[in-house]
């Protein structure tokens, strides 16, 4: 298994390198990622290439049997390049050009930047494609981060117009599809079509959605250019990118398509936060990354120390980084690379703490990394290669996310929060979920969840109908089926395509605002709901819960409909966790799935290897717990048998069981 | 009576039109407004006019005896025009040019835009001026909306300088009036005078007030240009504009001057709001609209469904739109047009719900409209033409409002809130108020209220003095009489002109901030006050209430002064509703006015027709109430006699009584 | 003693001047400041100088034996100058040019502005250098105010590059020092170095710190140019500047260097505030001003009335301005000039109230000024010239403040608040503190406090070590010693240089966010801490307080270390006031210093004159107090002996005692 660290040798005197590498070796590190911000190291002046620094480091690493991943350095164009071509810098929504000084400030559609990218990547790959220490490539760094996902420059406007020409062929088609007759916005020349810079009121939502798609495509194409250059010249070396998920305008499904495998930068806490995100948030991220190619992924940056730029924040607790590492492995990671070796003494990331702090001495975090490696060595490849099956599919779509960003409809609405709310009960019950990006091959699942799926494509309906007809359980939520793929509202009575499946009609609805709530009665108890209320008319379904307030008190809020061999559930509101949990129990009882009930924040993952079954027990809390195991497991060293387990604060434990 | 709907035939396939019009007919609709955003429909390319779409629709409407109001489409310049003359787009306070994509992004002083406006309006009026279905014209749409009221482009700067030249004749006069000697801002050339773009600290308040006046005049002149074109060519067709009141830089008194009558767009709730504004807010808006020309007005857009762009929000309750319609009629509307026929499937206003939703089916709202029409038919023209008299005048001035926007003086101050606070007790007591914009013909009133009238004109004082001398009750508040019409502080001891009338001097004052309060004692009870404390010295008046806190505890906060046959009340603080209510009772007892006490949110309006007296009972709450009528009324169908009335949630009931 | 007022004769008709001056005379005023915004009065058109207005006023003042201070008017360039050279206006961080209309909108590095400044100052000084009424000069007004401290124009960029060339000589040195290898930001031409305009993420912290230094130097150099012009031409007239402290990018130590003495504008409350700042805040400001040159300073603007631009706010209570005046004198002011004579009727500062309000009548504030003067006359020069000694030194550095502004590290961190927290217990105990800007001559102190001294210079360590070795008490806080003067993190284990002195090592730390807290146990009681937790390992020190929460509960939070003859205290957290107070008592007991315990908000200052000792008792609260004096004092008129004192709300009392 690859177990590594992100290293910036250019930040340290050459005489320190061997000390560092010996310490890495002591920790069992067998791979390092380097060079992903090193453009000015490699090409200090235009056309003057100098690989000597990285050559020396790679040689030294190779002497110690440590493999190398090379990053292409395009996230940070050097000062000389910006000086020569200032138009490389992006233009924001207010029409202002970005400035040199941070990172990621380049326009993906700038022809000069594409040309210089081509040159630096070509130089690097020609220099390192037959280096035996180099096992693979990372393209650029965290595409889309820091609001760099969208640019409004003239080049982008021109490219957007070309993209639209490609998509719609004729202006008539575009005008018709977008409904530009509204507010007199019909175009009679492609040149007239703007990028959606700031304006009074809001832009046409169909134009906005296409601009989001175009922006994402611009990034995907820019990555593709680099991938193509490298792939043409390498034999065994693979290509990846270190993805993050922050709700930016980047379709990760498309981005992953061109990679050999997906990598993920896992930061459960960052600068300015008082505590880490919820455990289900990291779990969902991992499941999302797995789902991109439906195969194991790498962690390219796994947090080990406190992080931050201007703000620092939460200090990861003893063992917490280990626990997060095991969570990643449990959810499908197959390699772990920690960020970063040592805190840098200068620059914007002075307070991004690594395995070592600024003083370079081995301390608590160093010892923890060593312990992790020792345990993973005990677990061995059978553990790393073990798998987990999911019978629940949750559909996630970037088009849909963007449509919600464009029109949140309620001030209380947060796309990610609402999707996670629907995911959370599965997490709490320790039930595996596949986050899927294609509505196909659904027969492998027993439950299909389509959370807040505003934007639907008529092509899907057959597949979904057949899933239900054959006995699947379909879970729909409020606002499913409202629009088509062009962001146009359906003229069918809601929930549109899903009306017949769900056995309901929605003739009115109400968006609830921040601090506003309704309530529903489910099995004689009252539960809070927020964000939205669909007013449902039953046309075949039965009501499972009714509203308790407002003029629509007593009308259905959640329904169940038998359809073929299956059932369709419609949740016309955003209920609290408890109600969802009880509702899911009602559904699960009709499936082969078994919940494992644990304390909130205690996560149990079961995986299957060739030799052993594995149980990963994670405690995301600062309290201790004793948990009972349904079967007897052995400790990872094989020395003890366990039927119950004591979990210390932030503990992460791997147990095994012969098959 | 005109009972209509706003219709956008261009948003729907031609084959749907007759279905729509038949449904309108079924609802009793007899007028529709069309075309107010249809520039690109009429002139898809420069100079190529095509009226066929609207011709067909108007013919069809005419066949069904439905009259037509045409909007001039200038709120939405087409893409080809912005492409040709990008300088049409406004420049904001930060110096950034607006962008195509929303609406209302044009500069009122741009010569090109004025030229194209002239052409499109001329074309439309020449085409439709003798169309017998067309009864009138609406100019543009909601002038001033969406921060489109102020532009800072070079054209506007030049026009502002010309406007100032016109007003002040000489630079010496301007420098003297504005006090430009302060901070070395004297101008020795008209070209030096800036528009008030963002700067450190704040601009000269006199310059700011003049820039607000200029900005308003720019809109009024732009409307006037359109009015003149139309008026020259039409015989019977009238001209109006659909006004809104949002505190923007637009003097509605001046805007109304050039219109045949005023129209109002009545939205008691809009996107992102959890509940409607207070009932006194809509009541005040109606009274303000009536006061603009002291004559009945139209509702050009009356909300029927939930509204919003990115955000939706509150769903109007069953009967609530009817109740709002009756409130409008009670306060002086003579025609009602509902916004809009059907929710649009595309564009920025996808979530502006109409009588029909996207699915086009008649549902709850459709039935409500039908019921409204049936009741109004029973009520007949005698009801529509009935009138109400007011003995209370409340003066409202845009110059004064702008002066407060320029210098709010307290963080707790909100102009509209403070004016409404003074208006509210009259509303709560169901006493009619005329919102007046001229301090003349005051002899018809018993009470004159000058709320927070910061800016005063010395010409008024005789009129006001004579009103009081002859027995009128004058109500003044804190900060009355502080400045002259040029935003210059008086050198008289406060309240300046009003000092003698009020029998007081104010030698100190304190502005209270958000969350800060004082209290006063009135008739031995304590009440909260906020926003402001005037420290009052009595010079003839008597104290009605004294402060209870701070070093000025025990000194007068509210005073009463006999002057001639009348009385002058000075309220040196912003008291809570209860205290104001008790104070008003003290005043009312000296007049012929009778309060009708009702539960908060229950509104009673009495009107007088030629045949009948009318009582309109409105319940703005979600609870039910039983109210006793002082006399016997008949139901509107004449079938039942009522001495008490059961009000359901959001009920609106019209009763009548023979004269 | 100079007792004066700020006067703007240009705001009032000439016929009023003598009335004003007679009233001043009645108040005992003997100096006025004029002309500091009068550029357009003196030079209404380019090159046309006209001093007649000020000549007349100065003559009139001189007739009444009132001296004059002249302000150079460069804070407000006239309209004709901005019209001719619009590039004088600053460019902000977003790249937008400022606009004419407020004040201070000029770029300090603009060559045209420097040229015109040279001309106007030369003209003024040549005109007034031998005027016997004119005693001195104030340069410009409140440098750095209103975000005018930093400009990002092309001229500034070029000057910044020159400044860096001067400092670093070679690009290699700059690249090395700043660590530009991070994120590929190495410069190979001086022209490439940007000013830190807005960018994604954050700029290099070393570049930022140098840009802050450069910006401050630009102001200091601009002042120096004016100082040099004046000094060359005057004989006895002195030069000062009216400083403020608002955390802006201006090194007041450097600014003071070129002045004859420091002046301070003292506004304990300003527009929009509901109450004055804390008394220790004004006390600290005075001590800071004294420390700039370690000599008495002037108050050039002392608040007397309510202040504000768009917002007003708190009305100073009866006697409160007197109390603030005595506080200033207690902390080292030697002259008091009140702001302003009369509230202006026009312009941005309409609501800056003076001794007179707009109506020009003598009222409460007028009487208070008179009383102050009468008491100060009784106190005489012996009081004005009296001094106070401090045995506590608190080091304050602008470089350090800027480094914290660049990287606050915790959202709960506020530089000024944290420094004041450390200062406050001394204030509460009525112990004098010297705020020092140089770590030299430390032998005069018993206690040296280095609050949150993030940035340290290795040159200091010997001086500090010697201070402790010789018996001094050194107080250090969290984050001391983290960085060098170039904003680079040390590679020593923290607290770096201070590790040996403090007898501790810090191997981990945690930044706490807003609303987050920890607690510590000190002498068996629990106290709250906020902002930061250092995790301390003792290497010689002993623990005085231990954390009570989180995984580091039980580990040291505050330590004490004997070193040589002295002690070093390290406070690894931001504790509440009580704990700090107890800790200080523990330290004070080992010194010769005696606390005077008073109620919170009651301040006692002791000063020593040639003839008398003085005690100044100040009550910053609205309650009354009786306080016991340890010795017998006489009232300032010498008529009564006092062993106890009744303090009325906001009272300020001066007592004396023969030496």
Tab-separated table of C-alpha atoms in Angstrom, chain A residues 126-240:
chain	number	residue	atom	x	y	z
A	126	UNK	CA	9.942	14.650	-21.479
A	127	UNK	CA	12.358	15.061	-18.591
A	128	UNK	CA	10.718	12.587	-16.213
A	129	UNK	CA	8.775	10.094	-18.331
A	130	UNK	CA	11.430	7.441	-18.022
A	131	UNK	CA	12.547	8.232	-14.461
A	132	UNK	CA	12.070	4.982	-12.577
A	133	UNK	CA	11.267	6.719	-9.290
A	134	UNK	CA	8.381	8.603	-10.809
A	135	UNK	CA	5.219	6.513	-10.698
A	136	UNK	CA	2.623	9.055	-11.712
A	137	UNK	CA	1.367	12.562	-12.316
A	138	UNK	CA	-1.003	14.918	-10.640
A	139	UNK	CA	-2.433	17.576	-12.977
A	140	UNK	CA	-2.452	21.106	-11.523
A	141	UNK	CA	-3.981	21.414	-8.015
A	142	UNK	CA	-7.561	21.407	-6.719
A	143	UNK	CA	-9.271	22.728	-9.855
A	144	UNK	CA	-11.989	25.243	-9.176
A	145	UNK	CA	-10.846	26.134	-5.680
A	146	UNK	CA	-10.992	29.704	-4.375
A	147	UNK	CA	-13.682	30.951	-6.738
A	148	UNK	CA	-11.336	30.326	-9.671
A	149	UNK	CA	-14.058	28.257	-11.328
A	150	UNK	CA	-15.653	31.081	-13.277
A	151	UNK	CA	-14.090	33.801	-15.407
A	152	UNK	CA	-15.933	36.606	-17.204
A	153	UNK	CA	-13.200	37.880	-19.525
A	154	UNK	CA	-13.696	38.616	-23.212
A	155	UNK	CA	-11.971	35.368	-24.211
A	156	UNK	CA	-14.395	33.452	-22.041
A	157	UNK	CA	-17.351	35.314	-23.525
A	158	UNK	CA	-16.201	34.413	-27.021
A	159	UNK	CA	-15.643	30.776	-26.028
A	160	UNK	CA	-19.020	30.673	-24.307
A	161	UNK	CA	-20.639	31.850	-27.542
A	162	UNK	CA	-18.783	29.131	-29.454
A	163	UNK	CA	-19.834	26.540	-26.880
A	164	UNK	CA	-23.448	27.637	-27.330
A	165	UNK	CA	-23.148	27.526	-31.109
A	166	UNK	CA	-21.931	23.948	-30.779
A	167	UNK	CA	-24.817	23.052	-28.474
A	168	UNK	CA	-27.729	24.853	-30.116
A	169	UNK	CA	-26.621	25.139	-33.773
A	170	UNK	CA	-29.037	28.011	-34.422
A	171	UNK	CA	-29.897	31.159	-32.538
A	172	UNK	CA	-33.553	30.347	-33.055
A	173	UNK	CA	-33.040	27.116	-31.177
A	174	UNK	CA	-31.201	28.895	-28.377
A	175	UNK	CA	-33.790	31.671	-28.099
A	176	UNK	CA	-36.574	29.096	-28.054
A	177	UNK	CA	-34.888	26.863	-25.472
A	178	UNK	CA	-33.877	29.624	-23.085
A	179	UNK	CA	-37.121	31.564	-23.462
A	180	UNK	CA	-35.274	34.772	-24.296
A	181	UNK	CA	-38.555	36.351	-25.324
A	182	UNK	CA	-38.885	37.003	-21.598
A	183	UNK	CA	-37.785	40.588	-20.844
A	184	UNK	CA	-36.902	41.197	-24.478
A	185	UNK	CA	-33.642	39.272	-24.384
A	186	UNK	CA	-33.802	37.526	-27.784
A	187	UNK	CA	-30.451	37.391	-29.519
A	188	UNK	CA	-30.070	37.945	-33.239
A	189	UNK	CA	-26.310	37.541	-33.226
A	190	UNK	CA	-24.099	35.146	-31.261
A	191	UNK	CA	-21.914	38.114	-30.332
A	192	UNK	CA	-24.725	39.620	-28.282
A	193	UNK	CA	-24.794	36.794	-25.765
A	194	UNK	CA	-23.180	37.963	-22.535
A	195	UNK	CA	-21.453	36.151	-19.758
A	196	UNK	CA	-23.619	36.659	-16.667
A	197	UNK	CA	-21.799	39.586	-15.098
A	198	UNK	CA	-23.586	41.529	-12.377
A	199	UNK	CA	-26.855	43.097	-13.464
A	200	UNK	CA	-30.033	44.384	-11.824
A	201	UNK	CA	-32.327	41.501	-10.821
A	202	UNK	CA	-31.066	38.152	-12.104
A	203	UNK	CA	-29.984	36.650	-15.397
A	204	UNK	CA	-32.032	34.143	-17.369
A	205	UNK	CA	-31.724	30.863	-15.398
A	206	UNK	CA	-31.155	28.812	-18.547
A	207	UNK	CA	-28.300	31.059	-19.647
A	208	UNK	CA	-26.852	30.762	-16.151
A	209	UNK	CA	-27.021	26.978	-16.138
A	210	UNK	CA	-25.329	26.822	-19.542
A	211	UNK	CA	-22.657	29.248	-18.343
A	212	UNK	CA	-22.010	26.992	-15.360
A	213	UNK	CA	-21.717	24.007	-17.696
A	214	UNK	CA	-19.425	25.923	-20.011
A	215	UNK	CA	-17.237	27.018	-17.088
A	216	UNK	CA	-16.941	23.449	-15.901
A	217	UNK	CA	-16.171	22.236	-19.422
A	218	UNK	CA	-13.436	24.874	-19.679
A	219	UNK	CA	-11.684	23.322	-16.703
A	220	UNK	CA	-12.243	19.764	-17.912
A	221	UNK	CA	-10.830	20.666	-21.340
A	222	UNK	CA	-7.847	22.396	-19.775
A	223	UNK	CA	-7.095	19.283	-17.733
A	224	UNK	CA	-7.625	17.127	-20.818
A	225	UNK	CA	-4.968	19.099	-22.685
A	226	UNK	CA	-2.440	18.252	-19.968
A	227	UNK	CA	-3.588	14.637	-19.732
A	228	UNK	CA	-3.150	14.191	-23.474
A	229	UNK	CA	0.393	15.608	-23.450
A	230	UNK	CA	1.467	13.317	-20.647
A	231	UNK	CA	-0.328	10.200	-21.813
A	232	UNK	CA	1.290	10.411	-25.214
A	233	UNK	CA	4.758	10.271	-23.702
A	234	UNK	CA	4.544	7.935	-20.716
A	235	UNK	CA	4.516	4.174	-20.519
A	236	UNK	CA	3.597	3.057	-16.991
A	237	UNK	CA	3.136	6.341	-15.210
A	238	UNK	CA	-0.479	7.076	-14.296
A	239	UNK	CA	-2.377	10.377	-14.176
A	240	UNK	CA	-4.629	11.732	-11.455
